mmCIF file of C-alpha atoms and ligand atoms in Angstrom:
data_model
loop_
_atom_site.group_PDB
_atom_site.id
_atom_site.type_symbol
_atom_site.label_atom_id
_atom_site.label_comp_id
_atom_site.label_asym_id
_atom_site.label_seq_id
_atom_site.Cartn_x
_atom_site.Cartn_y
_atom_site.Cartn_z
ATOM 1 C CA UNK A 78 -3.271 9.737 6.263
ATOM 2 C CA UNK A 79 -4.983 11.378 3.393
ATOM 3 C CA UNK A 80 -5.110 14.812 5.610
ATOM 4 C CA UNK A 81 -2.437 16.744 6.845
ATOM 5 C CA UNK A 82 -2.796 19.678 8.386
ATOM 6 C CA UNK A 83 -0.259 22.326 9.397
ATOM 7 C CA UNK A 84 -1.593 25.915 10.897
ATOM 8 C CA UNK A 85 0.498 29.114 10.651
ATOM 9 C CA UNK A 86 -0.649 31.694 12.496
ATOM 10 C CA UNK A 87 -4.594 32.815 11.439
ATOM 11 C CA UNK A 88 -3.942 29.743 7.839
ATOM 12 C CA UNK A 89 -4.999 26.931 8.116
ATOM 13 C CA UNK A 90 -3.345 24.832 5.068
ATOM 14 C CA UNK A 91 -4.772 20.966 4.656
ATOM 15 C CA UNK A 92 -2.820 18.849 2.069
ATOM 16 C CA UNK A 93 -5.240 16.428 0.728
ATOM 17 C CA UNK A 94 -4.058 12.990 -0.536
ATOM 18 C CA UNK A 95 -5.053 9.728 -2.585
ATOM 19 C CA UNK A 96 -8.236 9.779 -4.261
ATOM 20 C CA UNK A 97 -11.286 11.804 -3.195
ATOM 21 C CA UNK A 98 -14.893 9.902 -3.943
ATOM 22 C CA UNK A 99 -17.955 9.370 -1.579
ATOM 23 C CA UNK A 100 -15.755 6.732 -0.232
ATOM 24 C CA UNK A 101 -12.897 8.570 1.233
ATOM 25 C CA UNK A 102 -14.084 12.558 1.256
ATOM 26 C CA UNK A 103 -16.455 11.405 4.737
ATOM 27 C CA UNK A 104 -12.842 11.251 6.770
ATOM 28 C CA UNK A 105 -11.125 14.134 5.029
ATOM 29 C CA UNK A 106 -14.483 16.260 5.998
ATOM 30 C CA UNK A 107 -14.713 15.257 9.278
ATOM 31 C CA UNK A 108 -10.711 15.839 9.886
ATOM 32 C CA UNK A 109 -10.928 19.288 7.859
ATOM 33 C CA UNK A 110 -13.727 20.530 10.223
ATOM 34 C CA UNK A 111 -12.084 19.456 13.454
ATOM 35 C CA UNK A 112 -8.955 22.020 12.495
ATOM 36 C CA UNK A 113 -11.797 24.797 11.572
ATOM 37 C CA UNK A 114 -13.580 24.468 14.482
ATOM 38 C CA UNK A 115 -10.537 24.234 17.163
ATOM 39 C CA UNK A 116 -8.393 26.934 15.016
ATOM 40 C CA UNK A 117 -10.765 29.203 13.772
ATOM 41 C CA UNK A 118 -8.739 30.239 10.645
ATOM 42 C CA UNK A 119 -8.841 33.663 8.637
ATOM 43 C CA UNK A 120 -7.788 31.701 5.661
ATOM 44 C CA UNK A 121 -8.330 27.922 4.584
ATOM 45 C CA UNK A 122 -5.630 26.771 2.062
ATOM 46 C CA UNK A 123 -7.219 23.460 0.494
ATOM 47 C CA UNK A 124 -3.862 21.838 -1.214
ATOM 48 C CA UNK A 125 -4.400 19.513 -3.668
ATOM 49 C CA UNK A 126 -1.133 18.737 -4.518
ATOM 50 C CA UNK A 127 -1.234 14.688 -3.522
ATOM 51 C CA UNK A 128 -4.287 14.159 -5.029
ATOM 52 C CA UNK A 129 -4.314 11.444 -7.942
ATOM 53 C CA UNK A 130 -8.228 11.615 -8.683
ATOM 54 C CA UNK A 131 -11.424 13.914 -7.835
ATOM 55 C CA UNK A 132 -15.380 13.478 -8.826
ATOM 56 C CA UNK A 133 -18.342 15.165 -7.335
ATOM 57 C CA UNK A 134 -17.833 13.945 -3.467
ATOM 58 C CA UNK A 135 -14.972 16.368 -3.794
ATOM 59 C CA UNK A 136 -16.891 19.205 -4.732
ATOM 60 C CA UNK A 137 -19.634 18.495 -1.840
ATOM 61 C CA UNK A 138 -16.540 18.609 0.312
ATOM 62 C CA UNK A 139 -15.353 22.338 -0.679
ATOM 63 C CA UNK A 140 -18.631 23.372 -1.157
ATOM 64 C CA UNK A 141 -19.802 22.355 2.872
ATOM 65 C CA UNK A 142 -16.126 23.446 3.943
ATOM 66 C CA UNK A 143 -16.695 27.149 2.111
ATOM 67 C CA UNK A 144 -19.918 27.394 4.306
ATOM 68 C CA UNK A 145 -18.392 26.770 8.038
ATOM 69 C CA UNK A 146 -16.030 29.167 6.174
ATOM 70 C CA UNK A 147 -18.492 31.738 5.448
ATOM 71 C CA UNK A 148 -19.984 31.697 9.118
ATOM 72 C CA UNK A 149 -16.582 32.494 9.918
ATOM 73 C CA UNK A 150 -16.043 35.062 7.756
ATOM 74 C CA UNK A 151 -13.080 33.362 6.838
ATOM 75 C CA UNK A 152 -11.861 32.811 3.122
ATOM 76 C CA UNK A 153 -10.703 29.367 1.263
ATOM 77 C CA UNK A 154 -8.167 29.241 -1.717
ATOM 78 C CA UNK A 155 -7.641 26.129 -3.186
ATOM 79 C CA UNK A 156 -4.570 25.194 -4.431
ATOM 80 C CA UNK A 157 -2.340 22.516 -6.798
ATOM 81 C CA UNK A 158 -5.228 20.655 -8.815
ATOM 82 C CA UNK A 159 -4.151 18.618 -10.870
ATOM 83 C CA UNK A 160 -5.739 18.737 -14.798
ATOM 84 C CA UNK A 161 -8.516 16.250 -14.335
ATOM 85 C CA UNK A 162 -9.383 17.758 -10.753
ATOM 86 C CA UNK A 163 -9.370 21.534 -12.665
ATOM 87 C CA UNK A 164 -11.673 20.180 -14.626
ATOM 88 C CA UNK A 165 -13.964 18.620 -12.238
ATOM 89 C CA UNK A 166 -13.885 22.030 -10.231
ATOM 90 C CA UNK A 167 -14.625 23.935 -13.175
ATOM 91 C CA UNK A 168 -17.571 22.493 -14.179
ATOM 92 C CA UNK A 169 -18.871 23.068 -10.833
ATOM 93 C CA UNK A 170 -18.023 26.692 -10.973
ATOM 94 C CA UNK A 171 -15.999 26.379 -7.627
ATOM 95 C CA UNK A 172 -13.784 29.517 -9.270
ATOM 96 C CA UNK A 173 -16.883 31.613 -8.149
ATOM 97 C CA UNK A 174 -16.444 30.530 -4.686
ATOM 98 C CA UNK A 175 -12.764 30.490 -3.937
ATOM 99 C CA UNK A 176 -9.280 31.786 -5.370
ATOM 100 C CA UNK A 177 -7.810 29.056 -7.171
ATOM 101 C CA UNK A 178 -4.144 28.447 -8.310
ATOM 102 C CA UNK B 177 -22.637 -1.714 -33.823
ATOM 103 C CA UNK B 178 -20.352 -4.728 -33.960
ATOM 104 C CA UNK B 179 -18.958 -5.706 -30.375
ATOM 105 C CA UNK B 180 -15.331 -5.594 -31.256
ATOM 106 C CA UNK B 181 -14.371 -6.649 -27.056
ATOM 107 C CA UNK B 182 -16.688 -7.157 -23.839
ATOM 108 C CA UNK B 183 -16.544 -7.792 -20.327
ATOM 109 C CA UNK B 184 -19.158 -7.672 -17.516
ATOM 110 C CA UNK B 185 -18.766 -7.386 -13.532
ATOM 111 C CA UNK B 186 -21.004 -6.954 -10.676
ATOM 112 C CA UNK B 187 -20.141 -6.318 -7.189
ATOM 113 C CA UNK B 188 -21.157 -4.923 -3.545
ATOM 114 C CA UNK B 189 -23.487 -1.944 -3.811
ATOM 115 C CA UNK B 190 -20.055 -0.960 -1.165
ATOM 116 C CA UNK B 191 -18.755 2.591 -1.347
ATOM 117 C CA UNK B 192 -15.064 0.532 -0.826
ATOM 118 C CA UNK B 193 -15.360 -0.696 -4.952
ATOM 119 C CA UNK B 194 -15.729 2.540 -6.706
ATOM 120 C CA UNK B 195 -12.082 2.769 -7.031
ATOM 121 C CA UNK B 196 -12.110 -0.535 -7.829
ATOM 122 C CA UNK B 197 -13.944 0.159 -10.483
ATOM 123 C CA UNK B 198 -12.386 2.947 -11.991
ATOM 124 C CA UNK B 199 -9.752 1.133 -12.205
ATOM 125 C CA UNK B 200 -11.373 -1.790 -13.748
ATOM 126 C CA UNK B 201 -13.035 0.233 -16.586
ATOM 127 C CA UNK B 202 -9.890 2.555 -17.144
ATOM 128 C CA UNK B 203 -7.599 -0.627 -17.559
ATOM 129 C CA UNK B 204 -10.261 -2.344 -20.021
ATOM 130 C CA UNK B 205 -10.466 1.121 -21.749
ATOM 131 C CA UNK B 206 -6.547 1.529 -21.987
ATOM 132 C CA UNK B 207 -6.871 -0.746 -25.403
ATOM 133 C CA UNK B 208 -8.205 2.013 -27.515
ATOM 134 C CA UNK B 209 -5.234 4.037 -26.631
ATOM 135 C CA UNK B 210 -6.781 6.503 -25.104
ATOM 136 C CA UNK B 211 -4.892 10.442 -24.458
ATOM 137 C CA UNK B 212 -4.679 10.443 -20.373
ATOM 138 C CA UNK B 213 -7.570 13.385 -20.692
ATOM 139 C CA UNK B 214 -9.978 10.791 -22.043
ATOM 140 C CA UNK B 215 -9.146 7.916 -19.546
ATOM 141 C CA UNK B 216 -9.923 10.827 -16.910
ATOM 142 C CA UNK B 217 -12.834 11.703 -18.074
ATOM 143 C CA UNK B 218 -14.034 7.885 -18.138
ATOM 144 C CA UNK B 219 -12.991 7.326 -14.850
ATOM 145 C CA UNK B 220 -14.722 9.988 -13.454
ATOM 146 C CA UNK B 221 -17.725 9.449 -14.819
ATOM 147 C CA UNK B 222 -17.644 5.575 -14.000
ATOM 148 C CA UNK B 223 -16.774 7.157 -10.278
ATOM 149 C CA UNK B 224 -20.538 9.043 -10.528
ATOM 150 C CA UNK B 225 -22.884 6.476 -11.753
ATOM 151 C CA UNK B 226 -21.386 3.866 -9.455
ATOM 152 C CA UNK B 227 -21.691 6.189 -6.497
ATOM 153 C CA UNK B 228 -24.592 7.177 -7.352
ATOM 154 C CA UNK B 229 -25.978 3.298 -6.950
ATOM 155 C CA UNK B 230 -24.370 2.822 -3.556
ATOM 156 C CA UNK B 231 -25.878 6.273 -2.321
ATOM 157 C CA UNK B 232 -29.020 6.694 -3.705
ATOM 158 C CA UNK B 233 -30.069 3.549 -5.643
ATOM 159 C CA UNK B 234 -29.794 1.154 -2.228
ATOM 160 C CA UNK B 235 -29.304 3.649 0.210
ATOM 161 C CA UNK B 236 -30.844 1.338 2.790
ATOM 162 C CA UNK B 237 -30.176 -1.917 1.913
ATOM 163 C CA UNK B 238 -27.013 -4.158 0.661
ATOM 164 C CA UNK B 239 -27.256 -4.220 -3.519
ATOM 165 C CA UNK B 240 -24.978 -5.331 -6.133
ATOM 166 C CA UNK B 241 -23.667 -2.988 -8.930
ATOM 167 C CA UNK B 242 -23.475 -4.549 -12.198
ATOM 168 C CA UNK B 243 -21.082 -3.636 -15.215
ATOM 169 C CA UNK B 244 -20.677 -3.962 -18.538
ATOM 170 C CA UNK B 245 -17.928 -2.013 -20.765
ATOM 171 C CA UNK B 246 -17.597 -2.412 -24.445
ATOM 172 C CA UNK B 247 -16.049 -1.246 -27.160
ATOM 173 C CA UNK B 248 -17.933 -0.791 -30.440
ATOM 174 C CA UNK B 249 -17.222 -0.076 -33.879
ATOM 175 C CA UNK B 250 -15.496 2.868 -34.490
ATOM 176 C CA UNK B 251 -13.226 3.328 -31.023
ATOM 177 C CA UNK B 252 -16.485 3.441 -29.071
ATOM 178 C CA UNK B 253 -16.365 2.805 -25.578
ATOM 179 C CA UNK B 254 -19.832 1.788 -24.355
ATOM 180 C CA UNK B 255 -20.329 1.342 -20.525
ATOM 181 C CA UNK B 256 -23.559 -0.004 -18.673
ATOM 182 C CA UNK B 257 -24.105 0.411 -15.018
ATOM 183 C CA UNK B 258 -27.478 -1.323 -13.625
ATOM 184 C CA UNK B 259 -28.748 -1.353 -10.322
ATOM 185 C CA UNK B 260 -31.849 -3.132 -9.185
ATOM 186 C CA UNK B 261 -32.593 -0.423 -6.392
ATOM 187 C CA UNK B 262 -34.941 2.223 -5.930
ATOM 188 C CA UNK B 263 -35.676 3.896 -9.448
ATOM 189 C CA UNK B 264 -35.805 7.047 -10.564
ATOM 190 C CA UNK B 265 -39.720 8.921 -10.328
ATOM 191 C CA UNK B 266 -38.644 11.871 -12.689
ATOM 192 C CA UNK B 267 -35.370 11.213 -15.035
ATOM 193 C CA UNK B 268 -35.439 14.580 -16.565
ATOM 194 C CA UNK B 269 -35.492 16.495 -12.715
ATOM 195 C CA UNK B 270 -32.729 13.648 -11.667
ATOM 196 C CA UNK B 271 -30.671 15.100 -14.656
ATOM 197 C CA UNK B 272 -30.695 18.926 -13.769
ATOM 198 C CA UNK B 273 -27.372 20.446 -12.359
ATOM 199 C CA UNK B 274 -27.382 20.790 -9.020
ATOM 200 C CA UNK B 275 -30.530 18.661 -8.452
ATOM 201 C CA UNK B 276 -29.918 15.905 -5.202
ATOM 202 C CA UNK B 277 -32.643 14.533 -2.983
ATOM 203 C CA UNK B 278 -29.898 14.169 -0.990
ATOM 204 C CA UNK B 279 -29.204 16.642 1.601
ATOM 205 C CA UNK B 280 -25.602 17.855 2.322
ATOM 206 C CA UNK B 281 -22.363 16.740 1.265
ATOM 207 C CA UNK B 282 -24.139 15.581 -2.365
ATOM 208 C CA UNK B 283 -23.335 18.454 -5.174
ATOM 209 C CA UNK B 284 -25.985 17.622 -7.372
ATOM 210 C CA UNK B 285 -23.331 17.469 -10.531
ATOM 211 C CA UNK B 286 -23.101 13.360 -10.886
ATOM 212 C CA UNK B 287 -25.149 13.514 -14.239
ATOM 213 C CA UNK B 288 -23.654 16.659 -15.401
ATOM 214 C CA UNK B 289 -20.316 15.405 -15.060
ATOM 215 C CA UNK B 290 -21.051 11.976 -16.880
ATOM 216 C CA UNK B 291 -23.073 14.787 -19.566
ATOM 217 C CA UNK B 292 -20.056 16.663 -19.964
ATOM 218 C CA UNK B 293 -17.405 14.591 -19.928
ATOM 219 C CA UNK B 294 -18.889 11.737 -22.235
ATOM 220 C CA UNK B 295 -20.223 12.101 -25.489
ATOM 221 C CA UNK B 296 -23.729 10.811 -24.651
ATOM 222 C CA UNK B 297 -25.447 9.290 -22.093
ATOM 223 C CA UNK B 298 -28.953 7.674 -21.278
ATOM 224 C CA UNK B 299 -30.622 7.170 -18.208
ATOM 225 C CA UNK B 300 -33.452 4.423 -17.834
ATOM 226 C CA UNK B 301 -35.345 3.633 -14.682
ATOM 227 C CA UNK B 302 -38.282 2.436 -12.720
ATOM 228 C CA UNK B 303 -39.528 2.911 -9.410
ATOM 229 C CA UNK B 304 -38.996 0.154 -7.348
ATOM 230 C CA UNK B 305 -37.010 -2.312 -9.830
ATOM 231 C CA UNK B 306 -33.754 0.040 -10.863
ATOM 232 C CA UNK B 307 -31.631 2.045 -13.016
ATOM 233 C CA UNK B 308 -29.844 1.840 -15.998
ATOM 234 C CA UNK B 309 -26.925 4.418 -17.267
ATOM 235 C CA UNK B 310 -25.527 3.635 -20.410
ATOM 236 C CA UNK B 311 -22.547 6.162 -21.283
ATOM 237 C CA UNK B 312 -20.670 6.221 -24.707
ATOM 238 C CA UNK B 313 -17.546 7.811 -25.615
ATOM 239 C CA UNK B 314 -15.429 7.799 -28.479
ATOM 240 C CA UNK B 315 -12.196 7.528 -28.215
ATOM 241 C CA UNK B 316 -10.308 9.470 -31.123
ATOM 242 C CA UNK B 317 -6.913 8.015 -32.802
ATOM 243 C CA UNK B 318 -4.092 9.449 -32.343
ATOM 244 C CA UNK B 319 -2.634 11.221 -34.901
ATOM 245 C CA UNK B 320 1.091 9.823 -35.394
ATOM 246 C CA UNK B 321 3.854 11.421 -36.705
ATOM 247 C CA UNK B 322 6.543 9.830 -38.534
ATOM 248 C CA UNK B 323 9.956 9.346 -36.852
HETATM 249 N N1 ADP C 546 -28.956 4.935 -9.525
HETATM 250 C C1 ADP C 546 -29.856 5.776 -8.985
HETATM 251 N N2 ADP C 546 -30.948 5.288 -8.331
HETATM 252 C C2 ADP C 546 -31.865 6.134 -7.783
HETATM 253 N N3 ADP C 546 -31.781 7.485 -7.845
HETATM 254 C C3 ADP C 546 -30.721 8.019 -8.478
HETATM 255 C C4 ADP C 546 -29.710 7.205 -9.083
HETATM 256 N N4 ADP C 546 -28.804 8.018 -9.654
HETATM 257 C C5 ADP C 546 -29.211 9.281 -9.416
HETATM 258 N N5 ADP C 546 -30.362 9.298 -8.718
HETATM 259 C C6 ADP C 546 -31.136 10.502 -8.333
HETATM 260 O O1 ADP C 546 -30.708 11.605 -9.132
HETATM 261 C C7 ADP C 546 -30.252 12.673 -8.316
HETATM 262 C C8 ADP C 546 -29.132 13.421 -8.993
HETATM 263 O O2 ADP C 546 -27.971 12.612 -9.110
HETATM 264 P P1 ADP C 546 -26.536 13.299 -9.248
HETATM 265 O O3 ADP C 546 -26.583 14.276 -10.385
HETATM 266 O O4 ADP C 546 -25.505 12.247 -9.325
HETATM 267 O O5 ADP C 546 -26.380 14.154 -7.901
HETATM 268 P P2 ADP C 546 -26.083 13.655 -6.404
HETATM 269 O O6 ADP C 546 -25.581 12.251 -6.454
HETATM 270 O O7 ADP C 546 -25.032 14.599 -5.911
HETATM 271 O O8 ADP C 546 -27.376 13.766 -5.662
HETATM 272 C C9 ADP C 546 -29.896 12.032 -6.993
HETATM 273 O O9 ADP C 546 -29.965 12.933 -5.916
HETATM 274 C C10 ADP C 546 -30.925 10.912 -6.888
HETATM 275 O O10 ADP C 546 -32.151 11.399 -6.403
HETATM 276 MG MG1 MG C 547 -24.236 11.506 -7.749
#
């Protein structure tokens, strides 16, 4: 499965896996915004930790995840990028929307 | 430019290939010795033009994807990705951060990621008959050190 989710309280933390293009990211969303929408988090943790490559897709998939955030008033950090996904997420300026580490 | 090597593929306009080929160009590209930052940036932008064929240049029909990667005097990668889909009306709007006809999921950061992360890219097209990206990058030797 290239989402895991485990949910602690008000976090909701989903370790993302494998690569994440146009091909895969349409799964991942749709399994990221079940969790929001039947836990309701305070705080999405987006882990990055298992994932070997990012483009673009993957920033249309924080990007739409930080809005059904903001309608919750809920916050997103994103977390263990690799070097080529830090890069990727840069560019995009994703540091303006979420805390990063 | 003298071709120094060459090789051409086309496949399914099918959002299943582009890691297919990603990993196609970055093992052709692995013979210029490339620094692992260099193959990544390759790979990613091969990952944006070729998705960018599947979703935009056929979005409603089957189309093929074809490929060509070369490398050039002077460690130059050069990589061509055609598609004979719908063409681009305005090339210089297409190019603008952010920019997607798309609705949604689509960032709007396909060309400025192939921008930024190669060192130059061109972008031919015509309504109705297709699109052409040709990206170049060179790749710089290594220094060694004795020992
Ligand atoms: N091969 C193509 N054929 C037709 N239109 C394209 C093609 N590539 C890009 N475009 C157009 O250029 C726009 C910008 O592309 P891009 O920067 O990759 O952003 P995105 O793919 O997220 O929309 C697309 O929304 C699309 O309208
Ligand atoms: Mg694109």
């Amino acid at each position: 499965m290239a989402v895991e989710i485990k949910v602690k309280g008000e976090v909701v933390t989903a370790y993302l896996s494998g690569d994440i293009d146009h091909h895969s990211a349409a799964s991942m969303r749709e399994e990221i915004d079940n969790t929001i929408d039947c836990n309701m988090p305070s705080l999405l943790v987006l882990d990055f930790g298992g994932v070997s490559f990012m483009d673009s897709s993957g920033i249309g998939l924080i990007m739409g995840r930080y809005r059904a955030l903001q309608k919750l008033g809920a916050k997103l950090h994103i977390t263990g990028a690799s070097p080529q996904i830090a890069k990727v997420m840069k560019l995009a300026g994703m540091n303006k929307l979420a805390l990063i580490n | 430019m003298k071709i120094i090597n060459k090789f051409t593929m086309n496949m399914y306009a099918k959002s299943a290939n582009e890691g297919f080929a990603r990993s196609c160009i970055s093992a052709f590209a692995a013979q210029l010795d490339p620094t692992l930052e260099e193959l990544n940036d390759i790979k990613t932008a091969v990952s944006e033009a070729v998705t960018n064929c599947i979703v935009h240049a056929y979005a409603s029909k089957l189309g093929k994807i074809y490929i060509t990667a070369e490398i050039i005097e002077e460690n130059i990668l050069r990589i061509k990705i055609r598609d004979t889909g719908c063409g681009i009306e305005n090339i210089e709007l297409a190019l603008t951060p952010l920019y997607t006809t798309v609705g949604g999921e689509r960032a709007g950061l396909g060309f400025a990621v192939m921008q930024s992360f190669m060192d130059d890219v061109k972008v031919t097209s015509r309504v109705g008959k297709g699109t052409t990206v040709t990206m170049k990058k060179k790749i710089l030797p290594r220094i060694t050190v004795n020992g």
